[in-house]
PDB file of C-alpha atoms in Angstrom:
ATOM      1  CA  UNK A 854      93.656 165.601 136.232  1.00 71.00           C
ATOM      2  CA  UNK A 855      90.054 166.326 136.470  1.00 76.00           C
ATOM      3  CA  UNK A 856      90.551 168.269 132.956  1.00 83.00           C
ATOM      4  CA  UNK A 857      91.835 165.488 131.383  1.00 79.00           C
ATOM      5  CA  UNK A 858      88.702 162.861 132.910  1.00 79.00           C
ATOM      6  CA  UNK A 859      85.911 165.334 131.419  1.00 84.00           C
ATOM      7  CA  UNK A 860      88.028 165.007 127.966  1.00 86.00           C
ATOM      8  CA  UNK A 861      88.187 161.512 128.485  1.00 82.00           C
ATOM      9  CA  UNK A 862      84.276 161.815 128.853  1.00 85.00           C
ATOM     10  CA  UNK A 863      83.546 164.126 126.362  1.00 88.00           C
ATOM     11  CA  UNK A 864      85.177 162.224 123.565  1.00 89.00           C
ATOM     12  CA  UNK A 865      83.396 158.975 124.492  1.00 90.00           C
ATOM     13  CA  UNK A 866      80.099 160.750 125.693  1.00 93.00           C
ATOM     14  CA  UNK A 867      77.995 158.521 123.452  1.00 94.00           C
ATOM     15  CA  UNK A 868      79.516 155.001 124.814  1.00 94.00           C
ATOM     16  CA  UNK A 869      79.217 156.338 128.537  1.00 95.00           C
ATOM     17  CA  UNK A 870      75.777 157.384 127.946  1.00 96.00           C
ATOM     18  CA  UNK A 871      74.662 153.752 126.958  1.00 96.00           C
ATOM     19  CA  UNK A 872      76.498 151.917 129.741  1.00 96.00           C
ATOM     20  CA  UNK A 873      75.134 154.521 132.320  1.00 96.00           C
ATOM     21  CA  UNK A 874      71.781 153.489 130.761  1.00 97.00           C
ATOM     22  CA  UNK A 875      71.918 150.344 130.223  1.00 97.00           C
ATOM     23  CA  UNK A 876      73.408 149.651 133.699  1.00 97.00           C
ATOM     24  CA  UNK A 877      70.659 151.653 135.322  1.00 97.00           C
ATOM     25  CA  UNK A 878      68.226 149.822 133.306  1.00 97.00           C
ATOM     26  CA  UNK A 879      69.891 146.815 134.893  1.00 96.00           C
ATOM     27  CA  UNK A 880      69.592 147.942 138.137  1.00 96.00           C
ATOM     28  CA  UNK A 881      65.651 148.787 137.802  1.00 96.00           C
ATOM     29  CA  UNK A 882      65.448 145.162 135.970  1.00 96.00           C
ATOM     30  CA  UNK A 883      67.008 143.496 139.138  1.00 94.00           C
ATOM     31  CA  UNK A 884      64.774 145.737 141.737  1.00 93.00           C
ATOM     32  CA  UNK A 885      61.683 144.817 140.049  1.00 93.00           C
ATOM     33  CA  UNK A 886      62.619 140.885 139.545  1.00 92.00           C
ATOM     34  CA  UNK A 887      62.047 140.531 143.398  1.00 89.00           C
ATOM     35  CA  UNK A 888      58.767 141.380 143.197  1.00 86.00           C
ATOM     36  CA  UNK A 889      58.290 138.840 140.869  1.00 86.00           C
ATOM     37  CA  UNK A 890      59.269 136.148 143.297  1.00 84.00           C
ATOM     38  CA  UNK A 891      57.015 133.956 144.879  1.00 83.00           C
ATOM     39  CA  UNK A 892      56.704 134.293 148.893  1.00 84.00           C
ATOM     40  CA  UNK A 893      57.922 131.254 149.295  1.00 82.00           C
ATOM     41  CA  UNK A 894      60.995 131.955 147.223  1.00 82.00           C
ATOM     42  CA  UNK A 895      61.186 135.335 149.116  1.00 81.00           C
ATOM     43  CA  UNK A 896      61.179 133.605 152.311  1.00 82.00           C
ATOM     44  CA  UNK A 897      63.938 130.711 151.749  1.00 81.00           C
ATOM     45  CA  UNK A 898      66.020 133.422 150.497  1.00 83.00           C
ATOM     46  CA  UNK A 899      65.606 136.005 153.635  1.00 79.00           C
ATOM     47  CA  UNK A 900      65.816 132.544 155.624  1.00 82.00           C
ATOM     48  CA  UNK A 901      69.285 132.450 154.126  1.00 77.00           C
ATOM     49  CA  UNK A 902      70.125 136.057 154.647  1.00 76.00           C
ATOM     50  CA  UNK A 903      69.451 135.733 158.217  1.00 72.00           C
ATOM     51  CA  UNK A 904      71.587 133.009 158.900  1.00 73.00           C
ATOM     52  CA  UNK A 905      74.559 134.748 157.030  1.00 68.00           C
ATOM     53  CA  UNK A 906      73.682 138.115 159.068  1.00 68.00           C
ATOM     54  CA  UNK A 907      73.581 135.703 162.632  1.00 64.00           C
ATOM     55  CA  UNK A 908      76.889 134.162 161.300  1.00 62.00           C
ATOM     56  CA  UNK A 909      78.602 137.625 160.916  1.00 62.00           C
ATOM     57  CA  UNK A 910      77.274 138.663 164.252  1.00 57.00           C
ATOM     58  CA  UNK A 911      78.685 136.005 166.098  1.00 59.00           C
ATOM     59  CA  UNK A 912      82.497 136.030 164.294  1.00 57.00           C
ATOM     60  CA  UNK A 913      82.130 132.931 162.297  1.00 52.00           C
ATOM     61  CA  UNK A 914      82.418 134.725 158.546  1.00 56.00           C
ATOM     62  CA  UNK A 915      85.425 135.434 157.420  1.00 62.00           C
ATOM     63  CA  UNK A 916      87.837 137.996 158.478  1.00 81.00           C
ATOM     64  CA  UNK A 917      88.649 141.178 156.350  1.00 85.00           C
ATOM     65  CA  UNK A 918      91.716 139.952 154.592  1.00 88.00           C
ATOM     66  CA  UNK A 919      89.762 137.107 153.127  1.00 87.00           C
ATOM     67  CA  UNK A 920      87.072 139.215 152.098  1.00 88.00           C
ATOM     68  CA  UNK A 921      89.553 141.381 150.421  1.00 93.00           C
ATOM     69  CA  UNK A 922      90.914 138.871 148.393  1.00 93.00           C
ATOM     70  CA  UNK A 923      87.877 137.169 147.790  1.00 92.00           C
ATOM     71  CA  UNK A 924      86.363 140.849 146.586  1.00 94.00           C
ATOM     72  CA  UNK A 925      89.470 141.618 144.772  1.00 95.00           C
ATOM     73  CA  UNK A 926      89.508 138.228 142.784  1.00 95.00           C
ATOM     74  CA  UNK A 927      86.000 138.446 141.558  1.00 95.00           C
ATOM     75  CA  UNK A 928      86.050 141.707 140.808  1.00 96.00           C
ATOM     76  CA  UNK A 929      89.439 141.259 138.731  1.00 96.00           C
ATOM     77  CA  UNK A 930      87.702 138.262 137.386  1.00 95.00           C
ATOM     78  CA  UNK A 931      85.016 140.481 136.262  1.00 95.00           C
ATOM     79  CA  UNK A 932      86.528 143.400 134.699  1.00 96.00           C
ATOM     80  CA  UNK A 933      89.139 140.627 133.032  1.00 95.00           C
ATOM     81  CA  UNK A 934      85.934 139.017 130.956  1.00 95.00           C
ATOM     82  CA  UNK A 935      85.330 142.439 129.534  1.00 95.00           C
ATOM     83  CA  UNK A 936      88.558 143.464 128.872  1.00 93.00           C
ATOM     84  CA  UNK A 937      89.042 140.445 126.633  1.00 92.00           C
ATOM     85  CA  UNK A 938      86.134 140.771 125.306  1.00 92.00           C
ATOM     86  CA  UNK A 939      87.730 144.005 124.249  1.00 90.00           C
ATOM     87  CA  UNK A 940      90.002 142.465 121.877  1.00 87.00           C
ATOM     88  CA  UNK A 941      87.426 140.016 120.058  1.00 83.00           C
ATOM     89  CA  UNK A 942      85.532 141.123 117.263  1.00 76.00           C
ATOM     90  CA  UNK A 943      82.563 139.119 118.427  1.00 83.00           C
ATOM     91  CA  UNK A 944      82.846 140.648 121.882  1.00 88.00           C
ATOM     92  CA  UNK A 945      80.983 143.739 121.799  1.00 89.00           C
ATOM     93  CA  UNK A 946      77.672 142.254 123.225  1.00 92.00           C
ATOM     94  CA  UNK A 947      79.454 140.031 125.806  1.00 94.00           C
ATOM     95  CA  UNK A 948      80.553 143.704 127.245  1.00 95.00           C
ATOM     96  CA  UNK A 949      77.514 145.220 127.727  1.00 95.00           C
ATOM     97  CA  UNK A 950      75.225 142.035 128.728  1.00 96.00           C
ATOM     98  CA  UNK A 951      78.445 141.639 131.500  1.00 95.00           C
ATOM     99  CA  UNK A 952      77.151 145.284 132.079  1.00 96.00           C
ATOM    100  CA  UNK A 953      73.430 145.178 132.636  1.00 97.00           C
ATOM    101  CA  UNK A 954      74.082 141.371 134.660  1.00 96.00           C
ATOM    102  CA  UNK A 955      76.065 143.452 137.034  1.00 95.00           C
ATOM    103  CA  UNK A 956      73.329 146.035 137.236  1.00 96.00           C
ATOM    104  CA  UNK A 957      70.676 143.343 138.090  1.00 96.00           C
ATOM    105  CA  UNK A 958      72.658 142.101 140.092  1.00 94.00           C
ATOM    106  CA  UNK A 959      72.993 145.050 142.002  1.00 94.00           C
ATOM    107  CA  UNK A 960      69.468 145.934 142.161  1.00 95.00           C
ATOM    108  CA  UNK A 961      68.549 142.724 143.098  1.00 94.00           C
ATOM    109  CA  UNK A 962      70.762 142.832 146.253  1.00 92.00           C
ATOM    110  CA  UNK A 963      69.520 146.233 147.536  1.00 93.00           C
ATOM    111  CA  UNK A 964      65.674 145.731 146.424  1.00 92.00           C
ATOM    112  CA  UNK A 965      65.484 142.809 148.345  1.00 91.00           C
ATOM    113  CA  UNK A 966      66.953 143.654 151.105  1.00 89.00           C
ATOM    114  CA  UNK A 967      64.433 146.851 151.385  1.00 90.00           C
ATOM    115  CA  UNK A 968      61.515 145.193 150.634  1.00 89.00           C
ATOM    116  CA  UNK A 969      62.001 142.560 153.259  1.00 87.00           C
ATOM    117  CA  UNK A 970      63.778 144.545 156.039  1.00 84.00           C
ATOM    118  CA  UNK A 971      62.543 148.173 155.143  1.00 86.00           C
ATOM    119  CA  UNK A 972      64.622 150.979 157.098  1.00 85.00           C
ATOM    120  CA  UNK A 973      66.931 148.494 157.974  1.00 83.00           C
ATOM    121  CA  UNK A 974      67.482 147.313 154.558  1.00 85.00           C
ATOM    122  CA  UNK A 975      68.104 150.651 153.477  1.00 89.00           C
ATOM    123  CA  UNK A 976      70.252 151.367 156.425  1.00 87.00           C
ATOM    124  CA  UNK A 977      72.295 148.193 155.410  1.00 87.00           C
ATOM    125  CA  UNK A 978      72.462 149.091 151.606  1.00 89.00           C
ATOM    126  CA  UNK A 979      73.370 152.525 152.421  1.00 90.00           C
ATOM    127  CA  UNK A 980      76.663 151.476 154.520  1.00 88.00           C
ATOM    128  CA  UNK A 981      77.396 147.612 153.410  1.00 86.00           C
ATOM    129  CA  UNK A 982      77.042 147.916 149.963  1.00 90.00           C
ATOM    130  CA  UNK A 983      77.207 151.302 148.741  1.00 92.00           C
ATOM    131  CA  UNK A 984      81.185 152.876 150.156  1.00 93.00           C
ATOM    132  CA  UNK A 985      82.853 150.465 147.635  1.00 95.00           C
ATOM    133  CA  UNK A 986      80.006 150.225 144.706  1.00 95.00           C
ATOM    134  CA  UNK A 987      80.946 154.477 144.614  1.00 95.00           C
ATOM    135  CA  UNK A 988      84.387 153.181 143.283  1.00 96.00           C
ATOM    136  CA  UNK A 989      83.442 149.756 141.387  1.00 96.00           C
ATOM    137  CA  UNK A 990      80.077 151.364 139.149  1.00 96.00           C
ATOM    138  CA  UNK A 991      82.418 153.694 137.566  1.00 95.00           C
ATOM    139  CA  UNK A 992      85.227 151.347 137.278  1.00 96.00           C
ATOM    140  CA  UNK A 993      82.735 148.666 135.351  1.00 96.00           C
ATOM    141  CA  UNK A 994      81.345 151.719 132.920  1.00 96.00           C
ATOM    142  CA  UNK A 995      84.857 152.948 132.421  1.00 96.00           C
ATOM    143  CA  UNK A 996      86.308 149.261 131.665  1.00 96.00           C
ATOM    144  CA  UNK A 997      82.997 148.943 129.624  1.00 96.00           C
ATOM    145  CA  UNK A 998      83.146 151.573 127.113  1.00 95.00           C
ATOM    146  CA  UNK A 999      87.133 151.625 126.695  1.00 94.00           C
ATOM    147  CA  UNK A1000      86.600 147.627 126.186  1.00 93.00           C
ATOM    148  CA  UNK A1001      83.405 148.550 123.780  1.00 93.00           C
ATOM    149  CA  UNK A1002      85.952 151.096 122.143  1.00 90.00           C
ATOM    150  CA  UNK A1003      88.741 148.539 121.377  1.00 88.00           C
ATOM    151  CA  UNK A1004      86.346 146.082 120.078  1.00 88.00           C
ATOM    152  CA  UNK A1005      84.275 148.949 117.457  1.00 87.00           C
ATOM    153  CA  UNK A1006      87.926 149.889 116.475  1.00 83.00           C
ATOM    154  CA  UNK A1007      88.249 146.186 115.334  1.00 81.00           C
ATOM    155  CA  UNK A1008      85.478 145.371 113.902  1.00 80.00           C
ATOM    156  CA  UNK A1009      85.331 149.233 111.479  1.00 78.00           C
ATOM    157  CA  UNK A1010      88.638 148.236 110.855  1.00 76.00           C
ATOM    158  CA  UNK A1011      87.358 144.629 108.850  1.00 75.00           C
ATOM    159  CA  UNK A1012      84.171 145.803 107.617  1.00 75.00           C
ATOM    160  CA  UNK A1013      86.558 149.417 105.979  1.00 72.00           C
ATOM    161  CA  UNK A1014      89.404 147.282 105.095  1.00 65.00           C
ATOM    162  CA  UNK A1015      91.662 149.608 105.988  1.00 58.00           C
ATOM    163  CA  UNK A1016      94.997 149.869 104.391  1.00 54.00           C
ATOM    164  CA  UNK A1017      96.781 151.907 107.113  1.00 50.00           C
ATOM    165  CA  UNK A1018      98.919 150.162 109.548  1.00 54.00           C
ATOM    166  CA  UNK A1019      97.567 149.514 113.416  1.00 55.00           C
ATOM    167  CA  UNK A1020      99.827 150.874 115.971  1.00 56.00           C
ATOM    168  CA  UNK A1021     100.055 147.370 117.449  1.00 51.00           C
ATOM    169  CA  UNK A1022     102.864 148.031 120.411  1.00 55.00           C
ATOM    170  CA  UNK A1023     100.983 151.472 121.311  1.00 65.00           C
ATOM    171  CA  UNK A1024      97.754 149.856 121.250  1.00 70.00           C
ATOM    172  CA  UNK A1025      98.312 147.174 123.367  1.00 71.00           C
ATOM    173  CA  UNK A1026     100.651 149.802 125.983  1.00 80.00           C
ATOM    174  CA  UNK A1027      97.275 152.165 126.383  1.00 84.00           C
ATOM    175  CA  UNK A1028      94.651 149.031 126.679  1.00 85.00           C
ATOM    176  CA  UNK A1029      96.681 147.443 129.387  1.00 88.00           C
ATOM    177  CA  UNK A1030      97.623 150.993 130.618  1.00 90.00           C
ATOM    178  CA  UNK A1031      93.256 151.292 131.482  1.00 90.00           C
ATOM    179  CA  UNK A1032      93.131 147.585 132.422  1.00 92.00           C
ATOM    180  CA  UNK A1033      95.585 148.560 135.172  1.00 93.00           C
ATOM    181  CA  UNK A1034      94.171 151.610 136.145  1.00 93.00           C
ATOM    182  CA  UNK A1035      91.031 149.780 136.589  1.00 94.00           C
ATOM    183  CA  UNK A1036      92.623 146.953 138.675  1.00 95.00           C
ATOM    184  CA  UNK A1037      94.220 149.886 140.959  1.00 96.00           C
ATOM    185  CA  UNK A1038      90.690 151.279 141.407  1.00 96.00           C
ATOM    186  CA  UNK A1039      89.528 147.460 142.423  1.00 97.00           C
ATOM    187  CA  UNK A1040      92.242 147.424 144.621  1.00 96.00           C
ATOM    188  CA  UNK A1041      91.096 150.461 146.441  1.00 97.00           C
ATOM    189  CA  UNK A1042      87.305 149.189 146.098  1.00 96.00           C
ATOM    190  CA  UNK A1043      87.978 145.951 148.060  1.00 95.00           C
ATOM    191  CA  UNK A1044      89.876 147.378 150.648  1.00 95.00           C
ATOM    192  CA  UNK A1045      86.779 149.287 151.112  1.00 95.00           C
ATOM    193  CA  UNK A1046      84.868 146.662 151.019  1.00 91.00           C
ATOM    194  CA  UNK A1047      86.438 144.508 153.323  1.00 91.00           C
ATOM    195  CA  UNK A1048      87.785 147.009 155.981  1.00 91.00           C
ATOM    196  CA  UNK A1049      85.035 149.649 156.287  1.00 90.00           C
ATOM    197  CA  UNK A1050      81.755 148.067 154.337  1.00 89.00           C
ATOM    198  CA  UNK A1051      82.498 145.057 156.320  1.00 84.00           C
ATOM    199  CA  UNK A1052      82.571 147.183 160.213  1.00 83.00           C
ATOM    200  CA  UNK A1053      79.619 149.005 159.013  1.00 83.00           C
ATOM    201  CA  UNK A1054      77.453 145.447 158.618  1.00 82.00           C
ATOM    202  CA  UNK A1055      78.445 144.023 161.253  1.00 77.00           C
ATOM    203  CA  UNK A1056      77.400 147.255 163.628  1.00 77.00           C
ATOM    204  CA  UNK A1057      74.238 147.026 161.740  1.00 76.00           C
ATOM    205  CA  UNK A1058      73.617 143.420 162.307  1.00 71.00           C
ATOM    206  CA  UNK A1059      74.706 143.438 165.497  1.00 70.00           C
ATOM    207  CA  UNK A1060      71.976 145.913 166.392  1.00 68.00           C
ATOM    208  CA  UNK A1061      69.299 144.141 164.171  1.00 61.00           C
ATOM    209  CA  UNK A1062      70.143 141.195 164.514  1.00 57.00           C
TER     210      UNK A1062
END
C-alpha cells in the first residue's frame, strides 16, 4: 500500500508541492490576519469564544453524534465543491482558492486562540483541533490535486484538440473511486472529531474554564 501512495506522489509531485504550499501559505495568511485585528474586534470575538467554551463546560453544546454529522456534512460539502470543480474547465482556480480559504481558515483558528489564551491556546489547538486536521489536511491536498488533475486533463485536451477518444466510463469509475476514498477518510476524520477532539476540549475547558 504504502508503495503504491509514494507512486501516487511521485507522479503528481509537482501538483502536491503547490497545494502543500499554497495551503501553508494559507495557514501563515490566516495566523498573521489576527494580528491585524483591532482590540476591540479581538475582544468581541474572545468574548464569543468564552461563552461557547462556558457552554461546552456546562453540557449545553451539542452531543457527539451531532457534531459528527454536522463535521461530516461540511466537510463532504467541502471536498464536493472541489471535486466538481474537477470536472469544469473553468474550475481550476476555484480548487486551489477553496485550498488556501481552508488554510486561513485554519490558521486563523489556532493563531487566535494562542495569542489570546497562550499555553492554553496551544494546549487547546494541540488536542481540539489538531487529532482530526492529521486526517482532513491530507484529505483536502489529495482531493485538491486529483480535482486540479481532472480539470488540466480537460482543459489540454481543448486547447490540443485532441483526436483520440476519452475513456469516459473509466474516467468517471477512478474520479468517483478518489471522491469516495476521500469521503471514507472524512468519515474517519469526524468521528475523530466528534468522539475524541470533542473529550479532549471539554477536559481542557473544564480546567480553564
Amino acid at each position: 500500500m504504502w508503495t503504491a501512495i509514494i507512486e501516487h506522489i511521485q507522479k503528481r509531485a509537482a501538483l502536491y508541492l503547490f497545494s502543500a504550499v499554497l495551503f501553508m501559505t494559507g495557514t501563515a495568511f490566516g495566523a498573521i490576519t489576527v494580528n491585524s485585528m483591532e482590540p476591540v474586534q479581538k475582544s468581541e470575538l474572545y468574548t464569543y469564544v468564552k461563552e461557547f467554551f462556558g457552554q461546552s463546560s456546562s453540557g449545553t453544546v451539542a452531543n457527539p453524534t451531532d457534531l459528527f454529522v454536522e463535521s461530516l456534512i461540511h466537510n463532504i460539502k467541502f471536498t464536493g465543491a472541489m471535486w466538481v470543480a474537477g470536472i469544469s474547465i473553468i474550475g481550476l482556480p476555484l480548487i486551489f482558492i477553496l485550498l488556501f480559504i481552508k488554510g486561513a481558515v485554519t490558521g486563523f483558528s489556532v493563531g487566535f486562540l494562542i495569542q489570546q489564551m497562550k499555553w492554553d491556546g496551544l494546549f487547546l489547538s494541540l488536542l481540539a483541533i489538531l487529532p482530526q486536521n492529521l486526517i482532513l489536511i491530507p484529505v483536502f491536498l489529495f482531493t485538491a490535486v486529483m480535482s486540479a488533475s481532472c480539470s488540466i486533463r480537460l482543459v489540454q485536451k481543448i486547447t490540443t484538440r485532441q483526436t483520440m477518444p476519452l475513456p469516459v466510463a473509466k474516467s468517471v469509475f477512478s474520479y468517483m473511486g478518489y471522491a469516495a476514498a476521500g469521503a471514507a477518510a472524512i468519515l474517519l476524520a469526524s468521528l475523530t472529531e466528534a468522539f475524541i477532539s470533542s473529550q479532549f476540549m471539554n477536559i481542557l475547558v473544564n480546567k480553564f474554564f
